[in-house]
mmCIF file of C-alpha atoms and ligand atoms in Angstrom:
data_model
loop_
_atom_site.group_PDB
_atom_site.id
_atom_site.type_symbol
_atom_site.label_atom_id
_atom_site.label_comp_id
_atom_site.label_asym_id
_atom_site.label_seq_id
_atom_site.Cartn_x
_atom_site.Cartn_y
_atom_site.Cartn_z
ATOM 1 C CA UNK A 279 -15.678 0.018 22.991
ATOM 2 C CA UNK A 280 -13.073 1.278 20.587
ATOM 3 C CA UNK A 281 -9.541 0.447 21.510
ATOM 4 C CA UNK A 282 -7.087 3.319 21.766
ATOM 5 C CA UNK A 283 -6.255 4.294 18.227
ATOM 6 C CA UNK A 284 -3.351 6.674 17.778
ATOM 7 C CA UNK A 285 -3.287 8.814 14.666
ATOM 8 C CA UNK A 286 -0.400 10.833 13.291
ATOM 9 C CA UNK A 287 -1.692 13.865 11.393
ATOM 10 C CA UNK A 288 0.773 15.749 9.196
ATOM 11 C CA UNK A 289 -0.749 18.965 7.911
ATOM 12 C CA UNK A 290 0.892 22.385 7.588
ATOM 13 C CA UNK A 291 -2.290 24.438 7.499
ATOM 14 C CA UNK A 292 -2.821 24.979 11.203
ATOM 15 C CA UNK A 293 -6.505 25.735 10.951
ATOM 16 C CA UNK A 294 -7.207 22.490 9.121
ATOM 17 C CA UNK A 295 -4.835 20.527 11.363
ATOM 18 C CA UNK A 296 -6.372 21.869 14.567
ATOM 19 C CA UNK A 297 -9.958 21.342 13.488
ATOM 20 C CA UNK A 298 -9.180 17.795 12.268
ATOM 21 C CA UNK A 299 -7.452 16.993 15.555
ATOM 22 C CA UNK A 300 -10.446 18.311 17.492
ATOM 23 C CA UNK A 301 -12.925 16.374 15.359
ATOM 24 C CA UNK A 302 -10.946 13.136 15.575
ATOM 25 C CA UNK A 303 -10.518 13.459 19.328
ATOM 26 C CA UNK A 304 -14.256 13.918 19.676
ATOM 27 C CA UNK A 305 -14.491 10.550 17.954
ATOM 28 C CA UNK A 306 -12.241 8.934 20.574
ATOM 29 C CA UNK A 307 -9.048 8.892 18.496
ATOM 30 C CA UNK A 308 -5.756 10.061 19.941
ATOM 31 C CA UNK A 309 -4.076 12.517 17.603
ATOM 32 C CA UNK A 310 -0.572 13.901 17.342
ATOM 33 C CA UNK A 311 0.007 16.689 14.850
ATOM 34 C CA UNK A 312 3.124 17.554 12.873
ATOM 35 C CA UNK A 313 3.086 20.790 10.898
ATOM 36 C CA UNK A 314 5.756 19.847 8.375
ATOM 37 C CA UNK A 315 7.113 16.741 6.675
ATOM 38 C CA UNK A 316 10.340 16.451 8.626
ATOM 39 C CA UNK A 317 8.583 16.809 11.934
ATOM 40 C CA UNK A 318 6.120 14.182 10.720
ATOM 41 C CA UNK A 319 8.957 11.793 9.927
ATOM 42 C CA UNK A 320 10.512 12.368 13.358
ATOM 43 C CA UNK A 321 7.236 11.856 15.173
ATOM 44 C CA UNK A 322 6.497 8.680 13.222
ATOM 45 C CA UNK A 323 9.858 7.246 14.236
ATOM 46 C CA UNK A 324 9.351 7.983 17.914
ATOM 47 C CA UNK A 325 5.741 6.986 18.372
ATOM 48 C CA UNK A 326 3.783 3.913 17.501
ATOM 49 C CA UNK A 327 0.836 4.985 15.391
ATOM 50 C CA UNK A 328 -2.130 2.979 14.186
ATOM 51 C CA UNK A 329 -2.883 5.263 11.254
ATOM 52 C CA UNK A 330 -1.301 8.202 9.441
ATOM 53 C CA UNK A 331 -3.060 11.110 7.722
ATOM 54 C CA UNK A 332 -0.733 12.964 5.399
ATOM 55 C CA UNK A 333 -1.186 16.192 3.508
ATOM 56 C CA UNK A 334 0.545 16.092 0.097
ATOM 57 C CA UNK A 335 1.878 19.638 -0.049
ATOM 58 C CA UNK A 336 4.044 20.006 3.011
ATOM 59 C CA UNK A 337 7.102 22.088 3.789
ATOM 60 C CA UNK A 338 10.294 20.192 4.594
ATOM 61 C CA UNK A 339 9.352 16.936 2.928
ATOM 62 C CA UNK A 340 6.275 16.421 0.769
ATOM 63 C CA UNK A 341 3.595 13.885 1.592
ATOM 64 C CA UNK A 342 4.616 11.403 -1.108
ATOM 65 C CA UNK A 343 8.218 11.284 0.120
ATOM 66 C CA UNK A 344 7.114 11.055 3.717
ATOM 67 C CA UNK A 345 4.749 8.238 2.788
ATOM 68 C CA UNK A 346 7.634 6.339 1.160
ATOM 69 C CA UNK A 347 9.749 6.850 4.296
ATOM 70 C CA UNK A 348 6.928 5.537 6.441
ATOM 71 C CA UNK A 349 6.444 2.519 4.157
ATOM 72 C CA UNK A 350 10.142 1.724 4.307
ATOM 73 C CA UNK A 351 9.765 1.374 8.075
ATOM 74 C CA UNK A 352 6.289 -0.029 8.337
ATOM 75 C CA UNK A 353 4.360 -1.819 5.610
ATOM 76 C CA UNK A 354 1.195 -2.251 7.626
ATOM 77 C CA UNK A 355 0.225 1.109 9.060
ATOM 78 C CA UNK A 356 -2.656 2.580 7.019
ATOM 79 C CA UNK A 357 -1.887 5.897 5.337
ATOM 80 C CA UNK A 358 -4.517 8.332 4.058
ATOM 81 C CA UNK A 359 -3.312 11.171 1.842
ATOM 82 C CA UNK A 360 -5.027 14.568 1.844
ATOM 83 C CA UNK A 361 -4.690 16.854 -1.099
ATOM 84 C CA UNK A 362 -6.254 19.774 -2.886
ATOM 85 C CA UNK A 363 -5.295 18.199 -6.156
ATOM 86 C CA UNK A 364 -7.769 15.901 -7.800
ATOM 87 C CA UNK A 365 -5.870 14.882 -10.925
ATOM 88 C CA UNK A 366 -5.579 11.154 -11.483
ATOM 89 C CA UNK A 367 -1.787 11.400 -11.720
ATOM 90 C CA UNK A 368 -1.601 12.683 -8.157
ATOM 91 C CA UNK A 369 -3.804 9.894 -6.959
ATOM 92 C CA UNK A 370 -1.614 7.335 -8.689
ATOM 93 C CA UNK A 371 1.507 8.941 -7.256
ATOM 94 C CA UNK A 372 -0.017 8.686 -3.805
ATOM 95 C CA UNK A 373 -0.761 4.997 -4.206
ATOM 96 C CA UNK A 374 2.681 4.413 -5.727
ATOM 97 C CA UNK A 375 4.173 5.979 -2.620
ATOM 98 C CA UNK A 376 2.287 3.383 -0.583
ATOM 99 C CA UNK A 377 -0.837 5.259 0.516
ATOM 100 C CA UNK A 378 -3.930 3.166 1.240
ATOM 101 C CA UNK A 379 -6.499 5.831 0.579
ATOM 102 C CA UNK A 380 -6.858 9.298 -0.715
ATOM 103 C CA UNK A 381 -9.159 12.171 0.244
ATOM 104 C CA UNK A 382 -9.476 15.287 -1.883
ATOM 105 C CA UNK A 383 -9.771 18.658 -0.149
ATOM 106 C CA UNK A 384 -12.103 20.223 0.665
ATOM 107 C CA UNK A 385 -13.581 17.075 2.143
ATOM 108 C CA UNK A 386 -16.421 16.296 4.429
ATOM 109 C CA UNK A 387 -15.132 15.318 7.861
ATOM 110 C CA UNK A 388 -17.603 12.448 8.013
ATOM 111 C CA UNK A 389 -16.153 11.095 4.791
ATOM 112 C CA UNK A 390 -12.708 11.031 6.367
ATOM 113 C CA UNK A 391 -14.100 9.218 9.410
ATOM 114 C CA UNK A 392 -15.658 6.580 7.144
ATOM 115 C CA UNK A 393 -12.305 6.020 5.424
ATOM 116 C CA UNK A 394 -10.475 5.767 8.741
ATOM 117 C CA UNK A 395 -12.941 3.219 10.075
ATOM 118 C CA UNK A 396 -12.754 1.181 6.868
ATOM 119 C CA UNK A 397 -8.966 1.046 7.021
ATOM 120 C CA UNK A 398 -8.894 0.132 10.701
ATOM 121 C CA UNK A 399 -11.421 -2.615 10.044
ATOM 122 C CA UNK A 400 -9.370 -3.965 7.146
ATOM 123 C CA UNK A 401 -6.282 -3.966 9.316
ATOM 124 C CA UNK A 402 -8.017 -6.046 11.962
ATOM 125 C CA UNK A 403 -9.146 -8.539 9.337
ATOM 126 C CA UNK A 404 -5.611 -9.149 8.145
ATOM 127 C CA UNK A 405 -4.721 -12.021 10.385
ATOM 128 C CA UNK A 406 -1.005 -12.584 10.144
ATOM 129 C CA UNK A 407 -1.510 -16.352 10.188
ATOM 130 C CA UNK A 408 1.988 -17.722 10.279
ATOM 131 C CA UNK A 409 4.248 -16.617 7.511
ATOM 132 C CA UNK A 410 1.852 -14.652 5.327
ATOM 133 C CA UNK A 411 2.382 -12.013 2.666
ATOM 134 C CA UNK A 412 -0.444 -9.742 1.637
ATOM 135 C CA UNK A 413 -1.396 -7.296 -1.069
ATOM 136 C CA UNK A 414 -4.965 -6.019 -1.253
ATOM 137 C CA UNK A 415 -7.319 -8.986 -1.148
ATOM 138 C CA UNK A 416 -4.540 -11.435 -2.024
ATOM 139 C CA UNK A 417 -2.651 -13.347 0.618
ATOM 140 C CA UNK A 418 -0.031 -16.045 0.313
ATOM 141 C CA UNK A 419 1.136 -18.289 3.084
ATOM 142 C CA UNK A 420 4.811 -19.107 2.679
ATOM 143 C CA UNK A 421 4.568 -22.171 4.927
ATOM 144 C CA UNK A 422 1.438 -23.868 3.632
ATOM 145 C CA UNK A 423 1.906 -22.436 0.081
ATOM 146 C CA UNK A 424 -1.737 -21.419 0.048
ATOM 147 C CA UNK A 425 -2.732 -18.494 -2.135
ATOM 148 C CA UNK A 426 -6.088 -16.844 -1.529
ATOM 149 C CA UNK A 427 -7.649 -13.957 -3.387
ATOM 150 C CA UNK A 428 -10.926 -12.478 -2.169
ATOM 151 C CA UNK A 429 -11.661 -15.672 -0.274
ATOM 152 C CA UNK A 430 -10.988 -17.938 -3.260
ATOM 153 C CA UNK A 431 -8.173 -20.434 -3.163
ATOM 154 C CA UNK A 432 -5.784 -20.281 -6.133
ATOM 155 C CA UNK A 433 -3.576 -23.180 -7.129
ATOM 156 C CA UNK A 434 -0.107 -22.266 -8.349
ATOM 157 C CA UNK A 435 2.810 -24.358 -9.517
ATOM 158 C CA UNK A 436 6.014 -24.119 -7.497
ATOM 159 C CA UNK A 437 7.585 -21.695 -9.977
ATOM 160 C CA UNK A 438 4.486 -19.533 -10.199
ATOM 161 C CA UNK A 439 4.462 -19.392 -6.406
ATOM 162 C CA UNK A 440 8.090 -18.299 -6.305
ATOM 163 C CA UNK A 441 7.449 -15.627 -8.932
ATOM 164 C CA UNK A 442 4.436 -14.332 -7.028
ATOM 165 C CA UNK A 443 6.390 -14.340 -3.771
ATOM 166 C CA UNK A 444 9.095 -12.223 -5.392
ATOM 167 C CA UNK A 445 6.532 -9.791 -6.815
ATOM 168 C CA UNK A 446 4.647 -9.487 -3.523
ATOM 169 C CA UNK A 447 7.849 -8.908 -1.570
ATOM 170 C CA UNK A 448 8.600 -6.100 -4.026
ATOM 171 C CA UNK A 449 5.055 -4.765 -4.246
ATOM 172 C CA UNK A 450 4.827 -1.160 -5.359
ATOM 173 C CA UNK A 451 8.240 -1.388 -7.017
ATOM 174 C CA UNK A 452 9.002 -2.038 -10.687
ATOM 175 C CA UNK A 453 11.058 -5.198 -11.080
ATOM 176 C CA UNK A 454 12.912 -5.795 -14.334
ATOM 177 C CA UNK A 455 13.015 -9.091 -16.169
ATOM 178 C CA UNK A 456 16.676 -9.275 -15.154
ATOM 179 C CA UNK A 457 15.711 -8.914 -11.463
ATOM 180 C CA UNK A 458 13.156 -11.672 -11.841
ATOM 181 C CA UNK A 459 15.534 -13.958 -13.739
ATOM 182 C CA UNK A 460 18.190 -13.593 -11.083
ATOM 183 C CA UNK A 461 15.921 -13.895 -8.055
ATOM 184 C CA UNK A 462 13.358 -16.439 -9.195
ATOM 185 C CA UNK A 463 15.208 -18.534 -11.770
ATOM 186 C CA UNK A 464 18.673 -17.912 -10.390
ATOM 187 C CA UNK A 465 19.961 -17.228 -13.899
ATOM 188 C CA UNK A 466 21.347 -14.215 -15.716
ATOM 189 C CA UNK A 467 18.713 -12.704 -17.908
ATOM 190 C CA UNK A 468 18.912 -13.969 -21.449
ATOM 191 C CA UNK A 469 17.006 -11.728 -23.819
ATOM 192 C CA UNK A 470 16.363 -14.683 -26.117
ATOM 193 C CA UNK A 471 14.113 -16.355 -23.603
ATOM 194 C CA UNK A 472 10.573 -15.269 -22.939
ATOM 195 C CA UNK A 473 10.131 -17.583 -19.966
ATOM 196 C CA UNK A 474 9.450 -14.695 -17.604
ATOM 197 C CA UNK A 475 6.724 -13.202 -19.776
ATOM 198 C CA UNK A 476 5.186 -16.638 -20.160
ATOM 199 C CA UNK A 477 5.084 -17.145 -16.390
ATOM 200 C CA UNK A 478 3.702 -13.656 -15.812
ATOM 201 C CA UNK A 479 0.943 -14.539 -18.272
ATOM 202 C CA UNK A 480 0.218 -17.738 -16.297
ATOM 203 C CA UNK A 481 0.034 -15.744 -13.062
ATOM 204 C CA UNK A 482 -2.223 -13.127 -14.596
ATOM 205 C CA UNK A 483 -4.637 -15.812 -15.746
ATOM 206 C CA UNK A 484 -4.814 -17.299 -12.283
ATOM 207 C CA UNK A 485 -4.682 -14.159 -10.164
ATOM 208 C CA UNK A 486 -6.146 -11.319 -12.161
ATOM 209 C CA UNK A 487 -8.344 -12.595 -14.957
ATOM 210 C CA UNK A 488 -11.432 -13.184 -12.827
ATOM 211 C CA UNK A 489 -11.055 -10.069 -10.697
ATOM 212 C CA UNK A 490 -11.912 -6.482 -11.626
ATOM 213 C CA UNK A 491 -8.879 -5.014 -9.843
ATOM 214 C CA UNK A 492 -5.696 -6.123 -11.539
ATOM 215 C CA UNK A 493 -2.613 -6.545 -9.371
ATOM 216 C CA UNK A 494 0.036 -7.306 -11.985
ATOM 217 C CA UNK A 495 0.919 -4.366 -14.209
ATOM 218 C CA UNK A 496 3.373 -4.078 -17.089
ATOM 219 C CA UNK A 497 5.706 -1.113 -17.047
ATOM 220 C CA UNK A 498 6.598 -0.853 -20.726
ATOM 221 C CA UNK A 499 10.338 -1.110 -21.315
ATOM 222 C CA UNK A 500 11.026 -1.610 -17.596
ATOM 223 C CA UNK A 501 9.379 -4.733 -16.304
ATOM 224 C CA UNK A 502 6.502 -5.552 -13.998
ATOM 225 C CA UNK A 503 4.978 -4.088 -10.878
ATOM 226 C CA UNK A 504 2.546 -5.581 -8.419
ATOM 227 C CA UNK A 505 0.225 -2.976 -6.964
ATOM 228 C CA UNK A 506 -3.360 -2.086 -6.171
ATOM 229 C CA UNK A 507 -4.686 0.758 -8.316
HETATM 230 CA CA1 LIG B 836 -0.431 21.763 2.721
#
């Protein structure tokens, strides 16, 4: 038996919204619909939802901004973005805003169901064992100092661990070298030192080199960002 899963659907095209709601309810999901971004934000704040489906082009507040608002309140709830746009930039913007998945309109309803099930399954697998931070297939336990990526244990030095912790806590956000210097090394950033770049290189070797999906990204002229692409 499926447990009660409550979905917030934010979609301004009533025909699409109503047929999605009907289809999802036939698949045992509970659905609440908001027809604009502001209403979506309000509903999200008042209800506890297990998953959010967001159209990108919405009156009131667009889907990206709404997604950021939702992420500011809740890092865990899966968010699927719906859009008519298929350009890569839009996809990246959606992920930058904190979306977990992305479906391009017109889409097959079954495809959406598959994505929903995959996200709900992933959510159940994330066992918040003690004091754990997570991004994608990487988890770090702040108590035991264990770092695991895709089931493999990764050994980090104390400083590497602190740097990773800072990046994971700021995932999806560009952090400057000055931010890192202040928060990880507790020093004012000195442009003569390349210690931060050196440590980022160490982390990349340990965390990203053997995996196809890179988590650490350089934002030229700005700093670093930890995210799933
Ligand atoms: Ca729309």
